[in-house]
Coordinates of C-alpha atoms and ligand atoms in Angstrom, one line a residue:
X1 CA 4.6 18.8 -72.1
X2 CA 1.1 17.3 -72.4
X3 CA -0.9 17.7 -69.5
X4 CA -1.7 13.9 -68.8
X5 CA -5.4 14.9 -66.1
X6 CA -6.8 15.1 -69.6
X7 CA -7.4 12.1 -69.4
X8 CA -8.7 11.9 -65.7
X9 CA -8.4 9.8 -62.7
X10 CA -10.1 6.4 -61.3
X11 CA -10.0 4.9 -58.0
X12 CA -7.2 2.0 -57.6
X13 CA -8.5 0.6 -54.2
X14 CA -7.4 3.3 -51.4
X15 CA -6.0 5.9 -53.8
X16 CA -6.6 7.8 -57.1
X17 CA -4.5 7.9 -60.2
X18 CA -4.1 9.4 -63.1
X19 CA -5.4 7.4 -66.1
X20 CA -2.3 7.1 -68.3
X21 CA 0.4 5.2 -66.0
X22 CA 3.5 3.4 -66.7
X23 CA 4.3 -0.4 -66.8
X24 CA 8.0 -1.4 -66.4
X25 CA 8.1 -4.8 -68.3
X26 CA 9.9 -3.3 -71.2
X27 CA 12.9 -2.0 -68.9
X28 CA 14.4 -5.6 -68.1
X29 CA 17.0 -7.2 -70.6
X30 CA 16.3 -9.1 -73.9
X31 CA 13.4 -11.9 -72.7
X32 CA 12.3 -9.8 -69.5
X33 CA 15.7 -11.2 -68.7
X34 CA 18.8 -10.0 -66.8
X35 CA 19.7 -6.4 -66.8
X36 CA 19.0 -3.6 -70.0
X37 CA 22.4 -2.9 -72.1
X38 CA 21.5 0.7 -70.7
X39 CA 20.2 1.1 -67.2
X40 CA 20.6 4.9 -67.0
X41 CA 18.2 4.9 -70.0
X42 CA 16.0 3.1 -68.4
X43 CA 16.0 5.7 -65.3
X44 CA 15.8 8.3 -67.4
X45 CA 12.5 7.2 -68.5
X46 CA 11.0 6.4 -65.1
X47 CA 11.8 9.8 -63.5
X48 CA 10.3 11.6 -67.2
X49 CA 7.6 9.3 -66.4
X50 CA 6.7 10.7 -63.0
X51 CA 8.0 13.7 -63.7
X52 CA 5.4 14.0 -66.4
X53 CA 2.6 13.4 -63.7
X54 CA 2.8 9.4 -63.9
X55 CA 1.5 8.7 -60.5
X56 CA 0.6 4.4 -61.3
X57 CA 3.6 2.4 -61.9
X58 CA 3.1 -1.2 -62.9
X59 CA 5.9 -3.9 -62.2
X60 CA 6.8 -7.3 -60.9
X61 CA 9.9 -9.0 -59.1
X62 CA 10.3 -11.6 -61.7
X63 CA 11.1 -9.0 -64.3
X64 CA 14.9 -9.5 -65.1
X65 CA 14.1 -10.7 -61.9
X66 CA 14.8 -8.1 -59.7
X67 CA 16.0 -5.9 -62.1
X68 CA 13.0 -3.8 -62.8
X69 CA 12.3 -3.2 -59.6
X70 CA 15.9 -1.8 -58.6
X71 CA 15.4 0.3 -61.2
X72 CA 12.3 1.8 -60.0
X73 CA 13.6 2.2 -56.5
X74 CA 17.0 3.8 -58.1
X75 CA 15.3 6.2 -60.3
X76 CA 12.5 7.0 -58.1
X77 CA 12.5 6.1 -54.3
X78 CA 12.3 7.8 -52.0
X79 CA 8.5 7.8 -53.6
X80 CA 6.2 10.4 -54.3
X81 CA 3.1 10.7 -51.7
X82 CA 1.2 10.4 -54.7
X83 CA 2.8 7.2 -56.7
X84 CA 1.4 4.0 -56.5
X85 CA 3.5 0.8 -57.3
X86 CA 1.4 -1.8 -58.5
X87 CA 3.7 -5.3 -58.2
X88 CA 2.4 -8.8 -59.2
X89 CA 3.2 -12.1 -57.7
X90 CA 2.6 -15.8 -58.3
X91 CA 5.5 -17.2 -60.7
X92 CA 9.1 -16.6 -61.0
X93 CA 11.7 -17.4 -63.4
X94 CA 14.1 -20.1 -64.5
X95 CA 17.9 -19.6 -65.0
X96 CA 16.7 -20.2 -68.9
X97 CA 14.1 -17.3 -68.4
X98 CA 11.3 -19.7 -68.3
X99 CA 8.2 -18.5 -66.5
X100 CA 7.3 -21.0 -63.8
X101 CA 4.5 -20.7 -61.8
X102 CA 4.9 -20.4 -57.7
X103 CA 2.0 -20.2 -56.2
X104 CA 2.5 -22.2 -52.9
X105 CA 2.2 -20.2 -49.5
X106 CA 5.8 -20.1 -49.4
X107 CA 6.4 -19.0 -53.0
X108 CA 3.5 -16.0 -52.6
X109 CA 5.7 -15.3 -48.8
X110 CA 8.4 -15.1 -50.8
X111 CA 7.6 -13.0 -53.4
X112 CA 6.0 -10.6 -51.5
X113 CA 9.8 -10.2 -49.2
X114 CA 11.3 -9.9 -52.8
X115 CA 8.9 -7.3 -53.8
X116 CA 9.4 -5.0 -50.7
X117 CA 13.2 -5.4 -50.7
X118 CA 14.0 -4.8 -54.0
X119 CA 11.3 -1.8 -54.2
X120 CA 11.7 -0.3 -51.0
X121 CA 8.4 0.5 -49.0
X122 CA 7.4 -0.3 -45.8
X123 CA 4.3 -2.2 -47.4
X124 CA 3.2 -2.6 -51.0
X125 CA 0.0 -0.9 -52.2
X126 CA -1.3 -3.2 -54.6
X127 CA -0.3 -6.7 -55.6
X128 CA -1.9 -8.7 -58.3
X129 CA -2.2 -12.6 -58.0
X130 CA -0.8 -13.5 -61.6
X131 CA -3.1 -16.4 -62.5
X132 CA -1.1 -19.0 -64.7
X133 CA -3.1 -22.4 -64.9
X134 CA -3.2 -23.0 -68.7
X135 CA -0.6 -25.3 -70.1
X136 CA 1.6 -22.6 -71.4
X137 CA 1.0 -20.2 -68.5
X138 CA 0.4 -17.0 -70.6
X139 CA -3.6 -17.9 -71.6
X140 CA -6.7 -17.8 -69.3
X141 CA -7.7 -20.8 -68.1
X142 CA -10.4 -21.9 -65.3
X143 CA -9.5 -23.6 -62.5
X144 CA -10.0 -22.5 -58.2
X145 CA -7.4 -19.5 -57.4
X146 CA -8.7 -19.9 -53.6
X147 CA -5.0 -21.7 -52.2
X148 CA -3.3 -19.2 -53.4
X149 CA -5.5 -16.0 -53.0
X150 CA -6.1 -17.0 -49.3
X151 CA -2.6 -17.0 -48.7
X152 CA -2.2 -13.6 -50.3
X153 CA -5.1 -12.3 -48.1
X154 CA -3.2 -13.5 -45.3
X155 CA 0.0 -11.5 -46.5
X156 CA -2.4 -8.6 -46.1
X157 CA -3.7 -9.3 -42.9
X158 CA 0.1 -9.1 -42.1
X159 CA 0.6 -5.5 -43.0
X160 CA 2.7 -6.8 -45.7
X161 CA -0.1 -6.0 -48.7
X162 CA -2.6 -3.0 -48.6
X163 CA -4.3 -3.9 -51.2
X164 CA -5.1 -7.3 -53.6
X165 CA -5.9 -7.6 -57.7
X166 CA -5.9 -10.2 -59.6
X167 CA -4.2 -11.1 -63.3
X168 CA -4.8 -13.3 -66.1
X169 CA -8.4 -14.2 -64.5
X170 CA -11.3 -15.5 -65.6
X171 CA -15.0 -14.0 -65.1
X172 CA -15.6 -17.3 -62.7
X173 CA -12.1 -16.7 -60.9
X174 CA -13.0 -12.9 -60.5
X175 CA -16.4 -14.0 -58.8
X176 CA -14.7 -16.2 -56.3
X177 CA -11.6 -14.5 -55.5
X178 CA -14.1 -11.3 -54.7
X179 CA -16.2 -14.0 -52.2
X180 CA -12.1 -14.5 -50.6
X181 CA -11.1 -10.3 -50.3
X182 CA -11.8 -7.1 -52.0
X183 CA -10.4 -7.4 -55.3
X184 CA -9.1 -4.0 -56.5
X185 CA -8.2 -4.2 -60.0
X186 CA -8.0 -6.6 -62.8
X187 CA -5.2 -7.0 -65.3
X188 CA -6.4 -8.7 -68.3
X189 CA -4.9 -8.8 -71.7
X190 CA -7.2 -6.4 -73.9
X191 CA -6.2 -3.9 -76.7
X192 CA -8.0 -2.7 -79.9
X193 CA -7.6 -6.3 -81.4
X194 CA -7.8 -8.5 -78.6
X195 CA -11.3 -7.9 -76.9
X196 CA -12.1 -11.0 -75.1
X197 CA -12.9 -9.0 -71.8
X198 CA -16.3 -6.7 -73.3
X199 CA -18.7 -7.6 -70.8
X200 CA -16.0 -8.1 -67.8
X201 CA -15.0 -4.2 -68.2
X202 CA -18.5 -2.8 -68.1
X203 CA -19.0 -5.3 -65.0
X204 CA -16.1 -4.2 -63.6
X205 CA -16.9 -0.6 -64.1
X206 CA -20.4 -0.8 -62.6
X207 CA -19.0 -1.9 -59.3
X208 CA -15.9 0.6 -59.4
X209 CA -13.1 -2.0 -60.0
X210 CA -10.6 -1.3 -62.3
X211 CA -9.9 -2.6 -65.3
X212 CA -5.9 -2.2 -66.3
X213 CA -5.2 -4.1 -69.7
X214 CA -1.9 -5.3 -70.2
X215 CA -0.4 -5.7 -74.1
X216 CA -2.7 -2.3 -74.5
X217 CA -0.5 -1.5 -77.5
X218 CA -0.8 -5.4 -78.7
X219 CA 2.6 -6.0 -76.6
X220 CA 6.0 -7.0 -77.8
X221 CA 5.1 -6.8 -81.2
X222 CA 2.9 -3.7 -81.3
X223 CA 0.4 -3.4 -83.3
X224 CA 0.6 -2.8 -86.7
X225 CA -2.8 -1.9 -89.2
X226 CA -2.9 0.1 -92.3
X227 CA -6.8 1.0 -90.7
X228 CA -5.4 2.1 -87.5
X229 CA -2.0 4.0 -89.8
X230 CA -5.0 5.8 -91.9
X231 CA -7.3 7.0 -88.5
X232 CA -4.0 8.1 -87.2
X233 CA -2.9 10.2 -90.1
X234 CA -6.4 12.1 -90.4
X235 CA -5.9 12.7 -86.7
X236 CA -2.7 13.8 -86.8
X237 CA -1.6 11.7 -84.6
X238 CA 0.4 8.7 -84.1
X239 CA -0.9 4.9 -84.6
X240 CA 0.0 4.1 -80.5
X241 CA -1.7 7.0 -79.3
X242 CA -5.0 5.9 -81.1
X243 CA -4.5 2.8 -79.5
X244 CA -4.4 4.1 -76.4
X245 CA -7.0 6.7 -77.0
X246 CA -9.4 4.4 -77.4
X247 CA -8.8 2.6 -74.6
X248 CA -9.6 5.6 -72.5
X249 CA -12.6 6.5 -74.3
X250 CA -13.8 2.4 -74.0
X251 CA -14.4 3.0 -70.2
X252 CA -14.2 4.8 -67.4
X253 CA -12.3 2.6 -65.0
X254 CA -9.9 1.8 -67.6
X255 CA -6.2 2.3 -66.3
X256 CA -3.4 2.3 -69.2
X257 CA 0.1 1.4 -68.3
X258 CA 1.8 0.9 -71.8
X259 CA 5.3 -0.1 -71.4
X260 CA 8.4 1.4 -73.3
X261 CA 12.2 1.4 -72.9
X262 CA 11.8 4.8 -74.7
X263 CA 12.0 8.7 -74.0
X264 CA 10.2 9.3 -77.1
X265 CA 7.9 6.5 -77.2
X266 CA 7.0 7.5 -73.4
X267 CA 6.6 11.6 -74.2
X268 CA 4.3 10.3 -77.3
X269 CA 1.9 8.0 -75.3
X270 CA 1.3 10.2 -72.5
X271 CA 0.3 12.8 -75.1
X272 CA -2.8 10.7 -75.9
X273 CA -4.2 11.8 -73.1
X274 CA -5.2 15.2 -74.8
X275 CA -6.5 13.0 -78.0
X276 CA -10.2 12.6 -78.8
X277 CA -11.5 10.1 -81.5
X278 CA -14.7 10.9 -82.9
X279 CA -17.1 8.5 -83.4
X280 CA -16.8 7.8 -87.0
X281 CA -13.0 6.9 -85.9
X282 CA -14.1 4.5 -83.3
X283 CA -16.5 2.9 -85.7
X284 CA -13.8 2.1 -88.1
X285 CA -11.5 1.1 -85.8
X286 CA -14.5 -1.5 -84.1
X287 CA -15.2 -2.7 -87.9
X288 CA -11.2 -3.5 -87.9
X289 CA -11.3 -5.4 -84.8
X290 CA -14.4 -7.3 -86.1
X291 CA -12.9 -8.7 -89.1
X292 CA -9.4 -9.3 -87.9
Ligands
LIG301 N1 -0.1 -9.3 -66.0 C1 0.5 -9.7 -67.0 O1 0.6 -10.9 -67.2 C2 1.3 -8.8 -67.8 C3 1.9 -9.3 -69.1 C4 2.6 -8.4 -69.8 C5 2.7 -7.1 -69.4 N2 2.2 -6.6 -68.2 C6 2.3 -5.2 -67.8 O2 1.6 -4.4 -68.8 C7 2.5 -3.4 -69.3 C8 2.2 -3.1 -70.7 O3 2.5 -4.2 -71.5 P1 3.8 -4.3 -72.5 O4 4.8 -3.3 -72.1 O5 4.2 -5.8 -72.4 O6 3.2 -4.1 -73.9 P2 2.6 -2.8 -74.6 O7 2.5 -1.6 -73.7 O8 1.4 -3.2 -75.4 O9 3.7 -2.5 -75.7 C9 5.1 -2.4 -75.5 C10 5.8 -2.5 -76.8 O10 5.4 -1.3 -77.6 C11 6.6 -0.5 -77.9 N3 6.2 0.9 -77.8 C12 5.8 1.5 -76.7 N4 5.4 2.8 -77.0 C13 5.6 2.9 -78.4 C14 5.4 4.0 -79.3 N5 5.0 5.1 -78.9 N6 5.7 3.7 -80.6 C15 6.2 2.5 -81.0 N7 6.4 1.5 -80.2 C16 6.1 1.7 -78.9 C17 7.6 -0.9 -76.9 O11 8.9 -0.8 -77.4 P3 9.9 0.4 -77.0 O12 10.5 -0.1 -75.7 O13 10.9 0.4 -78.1 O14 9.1 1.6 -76.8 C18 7.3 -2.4 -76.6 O15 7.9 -3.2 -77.7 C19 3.9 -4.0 -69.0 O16 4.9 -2.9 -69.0 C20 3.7 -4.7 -67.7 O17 3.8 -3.8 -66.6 C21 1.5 -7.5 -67.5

């Protein structure tokens, strides 16, 4: 078994995890939607995952909906000491899987009721505003996040929320949800292709926030690069775990939480935490990203 502190720890507001974590996406049905065709798989991998020294668990309620999240308290509760359940709130989904955004004091109330019954605790460690103002509500798009922050800081002020993050944000949204409460951690789409967030991480990093991309592998579709294939083979290693490899060398307060249905796929992305790509790799790999 790989020994995943390789690959150290960062601060994730009160706590300390391990860099290489979990997210849960992946364990819902077909479409994030309704329940896997084999739920005992899908326990399987979240007790190999914390088993393995996964102690940062990434989820939401409106995966399946609800699904994920009874599988997580199935497979795992009552909860290590050391395991940290990071939820998100701020849409929920339509009986034809559409992602609506809900965002109104009683939606966030809501959410956050959903969130600590389906998962269990007495109150949930970190919970990421999910920011969805562009048309589509997948993309970044500007607009004020204070309605809806505010009544998540409220949440907290309840004892219902430890701690507060925010995902899918802008540089501008970042800067005034931090003027609202502390924000924690950031979940922004990045991976070796998509890096629209360069000068965010390092900003983030200088002031100890972290940084937790989501699609780190490129997402549903993973990525897929004869470049990548080629550093991988000379590594002898796998295309994912270079993927993820370089994310951890990228910076410091970068959290991974790739998401897999998987045994196999889980066993071979937590053993990236013992890879190290030399600079010539990264090089070829940032001349890769460059030209598309
Ligand atoms: N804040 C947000 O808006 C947001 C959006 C999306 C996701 N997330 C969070 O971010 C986490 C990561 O994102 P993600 O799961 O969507 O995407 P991802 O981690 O980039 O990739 C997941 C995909 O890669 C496959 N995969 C995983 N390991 C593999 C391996 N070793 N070899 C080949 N294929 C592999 C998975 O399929 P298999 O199941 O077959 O392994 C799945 O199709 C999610 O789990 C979720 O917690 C957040």
């Amino acid at each position: 078994m790989t020994n995943i502190d390789r690959s150290g720890t960062f601060r994730l507001g009160s706590r300390s995890v391990r860099r290489l974590g979990y997210g849960a996406v992946q364990l819902a049905g077909p479409g994030v939607f309704g329940p896997p065709k084999d739920p005992d798989s899908a326990r399987a991998v979240l007790r190999e995952a914390v088993a393995s020294g996964v102690n940062h668990v990434d989820t939401s309620d409106f995966y399946g909906p609800h699904v994920t999240n009874q599988l997580i308290r199935e497979a795992l509760h009552p909860y290590p000491d050391d395991l940290v359940i990071v939820t998100k709130i701020g849409a929920r989904r339509g009986d034809d899987a559409s992602w609506i955004p809900a965002t109104s004091p009683d939606e966030l109330t809501q959410a956050v009721h959903d969130n600590l019954r389906n998962l269990g605790p007495d109150v949930l460690e970190v919970v990421n505003l999910r920011i969805m103002l562009d048309r589509e509500g997948h993309g970044v798009a500007e607009g004020s996040i204070e309605p809806p922050l505010t009544a998540l800081a409220e949440l907290q002020q309840r004892g219902l929320v430890r701690r507060i993050g925010l995902s899918n944000a802008t540089h501008a949204q970042i800067a005034e949800g931090r003027r609202i409460t502390e924000i924690v951690c950031v979940q922004n789409h990045y991976n070796l292709i998509h890096r629209d967030d360069e000068a965010l991480i390092d900003e983030l990093a200088r002031d100890g926030i972290a940084y937790v991309p989501f699609f780190p592998l490129g997402g549903f579709t993973p990525l897929q690069s004869s470049t990548l294939s080629g550093v991988a083979d000379r590594l002898g290693a796998t295309p994912m775990q270079v993927a993820l490899a370089w994310l951890l060398q990228r910076a410091p307060n970068i959290l991974l939480i790739p998401g897999t249905s998987s045994v196999a796929h889980l066993r071979e992305n937590l053993a990236a935490a013992g890879l190290e790509l030399p600079a010539s790799a990264i090089a070829e790999l940032d001349r890769m990203a460059q030209t598309g």
